[in-house]
Amino acid sequence: MSSGGASSPGGASPGESPILGGASFDEGSYTGDLSSATTSRPSPASFASCYAALAAAGATGIVSIHLSGELSGTIESARAAAGDAAVPVEVIDSRSIAMGLGYPVLAAARAAARGASLEAVTSAARRSIETTRTFFYVDTLDYLRRSGRIGTAASLVGSALMIKPLLHIVDGRISLLEKVRTASRAIARLEDLAVRAAGEGPVEVAVQHLGARDRAEALAERLSKRVTGLVELRVVEVGAVIGAHVGPGMLGLTVTPSDP
């Protein structure tokens, strides 16, 4: 069993690359100015090559998990390639981004490592998708507005009132959750939302950021004392693809139940 075409935790699909001035970069190699970068989906041929390589290496089935189809056309390229693959391919829309995608990938990988069937690996990913929650804070909505990932009206309200927005993922889309007056209050509220989402059961939490490691580590430290069922806590920086759409200073929290 193999997880092919799936995104790495904390980022977007590895095939979706920042584009700048006609030049294309792989996500991991891009170090330019995110304010002028755009992103592009990988081609079906990229997925076809990946699926073929996995099949040639002995995979008998592939679970291909991707960022939300509401935010990217990546999954359409995966689906186009899956029909011609040499082995069965289950293409899954995570309905999320960053570690909201990463946790379903990890759940599928753990199931595959235990020797689970294609159906069981797929089910593990879908269960994780249903129970994983993501909240995040951005310093400005301008990046999301320019990329078309949030409505113009919401971004204009935030800019006019100097609001610090809290957002979440709903049905695969980025939506405005709350409007807070200051960055410190927004981050405190983000922390409270994560604690509430975690409840008292065993959970894993990922603190994600872009160019805000000190702030992320401070938030992680506070969460480690407040989340009673915490099993694992990660602090990760998002990649260039996510960064191009949220901008520097982003701080996000993803909470998922821990596997038994």
mmCIF file with all atom_site columns, N, CA and C in Angstrom, residues 141-142 145 151-165 176 179-181:
data_model
loop_
_atom_site.group_PDB
_atom_site.id
_atom_site.type_symbol
_atom_site.label_atom_id
_atom_site.label_alt_id
_atom_site.label_comp_id
_atom_site.label_asym_id
_atom_site.label_entity_id
_atom_site.label_seq_id
_atom_site.pdbx_PDB_ins_code
_atom_site.Cartn_x
_atom_site.Cartn_y
_atom_site.Cartn_z
_atom_site.occupancy
_atom_site.B_iso_or_equiv
_atom_site.pdbx_formal_charge
_atom_site.auth_seq_id
_atom_site.auth_comp_id
_atom_site.auth_asym_id
_atom_site.auth_atom_id
_atom_site.pdbx_PDB_model_num
ATOM 1  N N  . LEU A 1 141 ? -5.963  40.448 5.530  1.00 0.00 ? 141 LEU A N  1
ATOM 2  C CA . LEU A 1 141 ? -6.713  39.621 4.585  1.00 0.00 ? 141 LEU A CA 1
ATOM 3  C C  . LEU A 1 141 ? -6.330  39.906 3.136  1.00 0.00 ? 141 LEU A C  1
ATOM 4  N N  . ASP A 1 142 ? -5.389  40.823 2.910  1.00 0.00 ? 142 ASP A N  1
ATOM 5  C CA . ASP A 1 142 ? -5.064  41.234 1.548  1.00 0.00 ? 142 ASP A CA 1
ATOM 6  C C  . ASP A 1 142 ? -4.575  40.070 0.688  1.00 0.00 ? 142 ASP A C  1
ATOM 7  N N  . ARG A 1 145 ? -7.498  37.906 -0.244 1.00 0.00 ? 145 ARG A N  1
ATOM 8  C CA . ARG A 1 145 ? -8.355  38.598 -1.202 1.00 0.00 ? 145 ARG A CA 1
ATOM 9  C C  . ARG A 1 145 ? -7.741  38.559 -2.595 1.00 0.00 ? 145 ARG A C  1
ATOM 10 N N  . GLY A 1 151 ? -13.758 36.320 0.238  1.00 0.00 ? 151 GLY A N  1
ATOM 11 C CA . GLY A 1 151 ? -14.533 37.334 -0.456 1.00 0.00 ? 151 GLY A CA 1
ATOM 12 C C  . GLY A 1 151 ? -13.999 38.743 -0.268 1.00 0.00 ? 151 GLY A C  1
ATOM 13 N N  . THR A 1 152 ? -14.164 39.568 -1.293 1.00 0.00 ? 152 THR A N  1
ATOM 14 C CA . THR A 1 152 ? -13.711 40.957 -1.242 1.00 0.00 ? 152 THR A CA 1
ATOM 15 C C  . THR A 1 152 ? -14.386 41.720 -0.114 1.00 0.00 ? 152 THR A C  1
ATOM 16 N N  . ALA A 1 153 ? -15.688 41.491 0.087  1.00 0.00 ? 153 ALA A N  1
ATOM 17 C CA . ALA A 1 153 ? -16.419 42.219 1.126  1.00 0.00 ? 153 ALA A CA 1
ATOM 18 C C  . ALA A 1 153 ? -15.809 41.979 2.499  1.00 0.00 ? 153 ALA A C  1
ATOM 19 N N  . ALA A 1 154 ? -15.504 40.732 2.816  1.00 0.00 ? 154 ALA A N  1
ATOM 20 C CA . ALA A 1 154 ? -14.922 40.400 4.124  1.00 0.00 ? 154 ALA A CA 1
ATOM 21 C C  . ALA A 1 154 ? -13.564 41.065 4.303  1.00 0.00 ? 154 ALA A C  1
ATOM 22 N N  . SER A 1 155 ? -12.751 41.075 3.244  1.00 0.00 ? 155 SER A N  1
ATOM 23 C CA . SER A 1 155 ? -11.422 41.662 3.369  1.00 0.00 ? 155 SER A CA 1
ATOM 24 C C  . SER A 1 155 ? -11.489 43.173 3.492  1.00 0.00 ? 155 SER A C  1
ATOM 25 N N  . LEU A 1 156 ? -12.431 43.809 2.812  1.00 0.00 ? 156 LEU A N  1
ATOM 26 C CA . LEU A 1 156 ? -12.567 45.256 2.908  1.00 0.00 ? 156 LEU A CA 1
ATOM 27 C C  . LEU A 1 156 ? -13.039 45.678 4.292  1.00 0.00 ? 156 LEU A C  1
ATOM 28 N N  . VAL A 1 157 ? -13.966 44.923 4.871  1.00 0.00 ? 157 VAL A N  1
ATOM 29 C CA . VAL A 1 157 ? -14.420 45.222 6.228  1.00 0.00 ? 157 VAL A CA 1
ATOM 30 C C  . VAL A 1 157 ? -13.254 45.131 7.204  1.00 0.00 ? 157 VAL A C  1
ATOM 31 N N  . GLY A 1 158 ? -12.462 44.078 7.067  1.00 0.00 ? 158 GLY A N  1
ATOM 32 C CA . GLY A 1 158 ? -11.322 43.910 7.959  1.00 0.00 ? 158 GLY A CA 1
ATOM 33 C C  . GLY A 1 158 ? -10.329 45.049 7.830  1.00 0.00 ? 158 GLY A C  1
ATOM 34 N N  . SER A 1 159 ? -10.050 45.484 6.594  1.00 0.00 ? 159 SER A N  1
ATOM 35 C CA . SER A 1 159 ? -9.078  46.553 6.391  1.00 0.00 ? 159 SER A CA 1
ATOM 36 C C  . SER A 1 159 ? -9.602  47.890 6.896  1.00 0.00 ? 159 SER A C  1
ATOM 37 N N  . ALA A 1 160 ? -10.872 48.181 6.631  1.00 0.00 ? 160 ALA A N  1
ATOM 38 C CA . ALA A 1 160 ? -11.435 49.469 7.009  1.00 0.00 ? 160 ALA A CA 1
ATOM 39 C C  . ALA A 1 160 ? -11.497 49.652 8.513  1.00 0.00 ? 160 ALA A C  1
ATOM 40 N N  . LEU A 1 161 ? -11.780 48.590 9.223  1.00 0.00 ? 161 LEU A N  1
ATOM 41 C CA . LEU A 1 161 ? -11.943 48.680 10.673 1.00 0.00 ? 161 LEU A CA 1
ATOM 42 C C  . LEU A 1 161 ? -10.687 48.275 11.431 1.00 0.00 ? 161 LEU A C  1
ATOM 43 N N  . MET A 1 162 ? -9.597  47.997 10.698 1.00 0.00 ? 162 MET A N  1
ATOM 44 C CA . MET A 1 162 ? -8.342  47.557 11.327 1.00 0.00 ? 162 MET A CA 1
ATOM 45 C C  . MET A 1 162 ? -8.584  46.306 12.178 1.00 0.00 ? 162 MET A C  1
ATOM 46 N N  . ILE A 1 163 ? -9.406  45.412 11.651 1.00 0.00 ? 163 ILE A N  1
ATOM 47 C CA . ILE A 1 163 ? -9.757  44.181 12.362 1.00 0.00 ? 163 ILE A CA 1
ATOM 48 C C  . ILE A 1 163 ? -8.660  43.144 12.172 1.00 0.00 ? 163 ILE A C  1
ATOM 49 N N  . LYS A 1 164 ? -8.408  42.368 13.220 1.00 0.00 ? 164 LYS A N  1
ATOM 50 C CA . LYS A 1 164 ? -7.516  41.220 13.124 1.00 0.00 ? 164 LYS A CA 1
ATOM 51 C C  . LYS A 1 164 ? -8.385  39.977 12.995 1.00 0.00 ? 164 LYS A C  1
ATOM 52 N N  . PRO A 1 165 ? -8.416  39.361 11.815 1.00 0.00 ? 165 PRO A N  1
ATOM 53 C CA . PRO A 1 165 ? -9.381  38.297 11.573 1.00 0.00 ? 165 PRO A CA 1
ATOM 54 C C  . PRO A 1 165 ? -8.932  36.921 12.068 1.00 0.00 ? 165 PRO A C  1
ATOM 55 N N  . LEU A 1 176 ? -14.475 33.590 7.397  1.00 0.00 ? 176 LEU A N  1
ATOM 56 C CA . LEU A 1 176 ? -14.234 34.468 8.533  1.00 0.00 ? 176 LEU A CA 1
ATOM 57 C C  . LEU A 1 176 ? -14.996 33.934 9.736  1.00 0.00 ? 176 LEU A C  1
ATOM 58 N N  . LYS A 1 179 ? -14.009 38.509 14.346 1.00 0.00 ? 179 LYS A N  1
ATOM 59 C CA . LYS A 1 179 ? -13.218 39.720 14.120 1.00 0.00 ? 179 LYS A CA 1
ATOM 60 C C  . LYS A 1 179 ? -12.796 40.269 15.476 1.00 0.00 ? 179 LYS A C  1
ATOM 61 N N  . VAL A 1 180 ? -11.489 40.426 15.652 1.00 0.00 ? 180 VAL A N  1
ATOM 62 C CA . VAL A 1 180 ? -10.931 40.840 16.937 1.00 0.00 ? 180 VAL A CA 1
ATOM 63 C C  . VAL A 1 180 ? -10.127 42.114 16.703 1.00 0.00 ? 180 VAL A C  1
ATOM 64 N N  . ARG A 1 181 ? -10.071 42.977 17.724 1.00 0.00 ? 181 ARG A N  1
ATOM 65 C CA . ARG A 1 181 ? -9.473  44.302 17.549 1.00 0.00 ? 181 ARG A CA 1
ATOM 66 C C  . ARG A 1 181 ? -7.953  44.333 17.531 1.00 0.00 ? 181 ARG A C  1
#
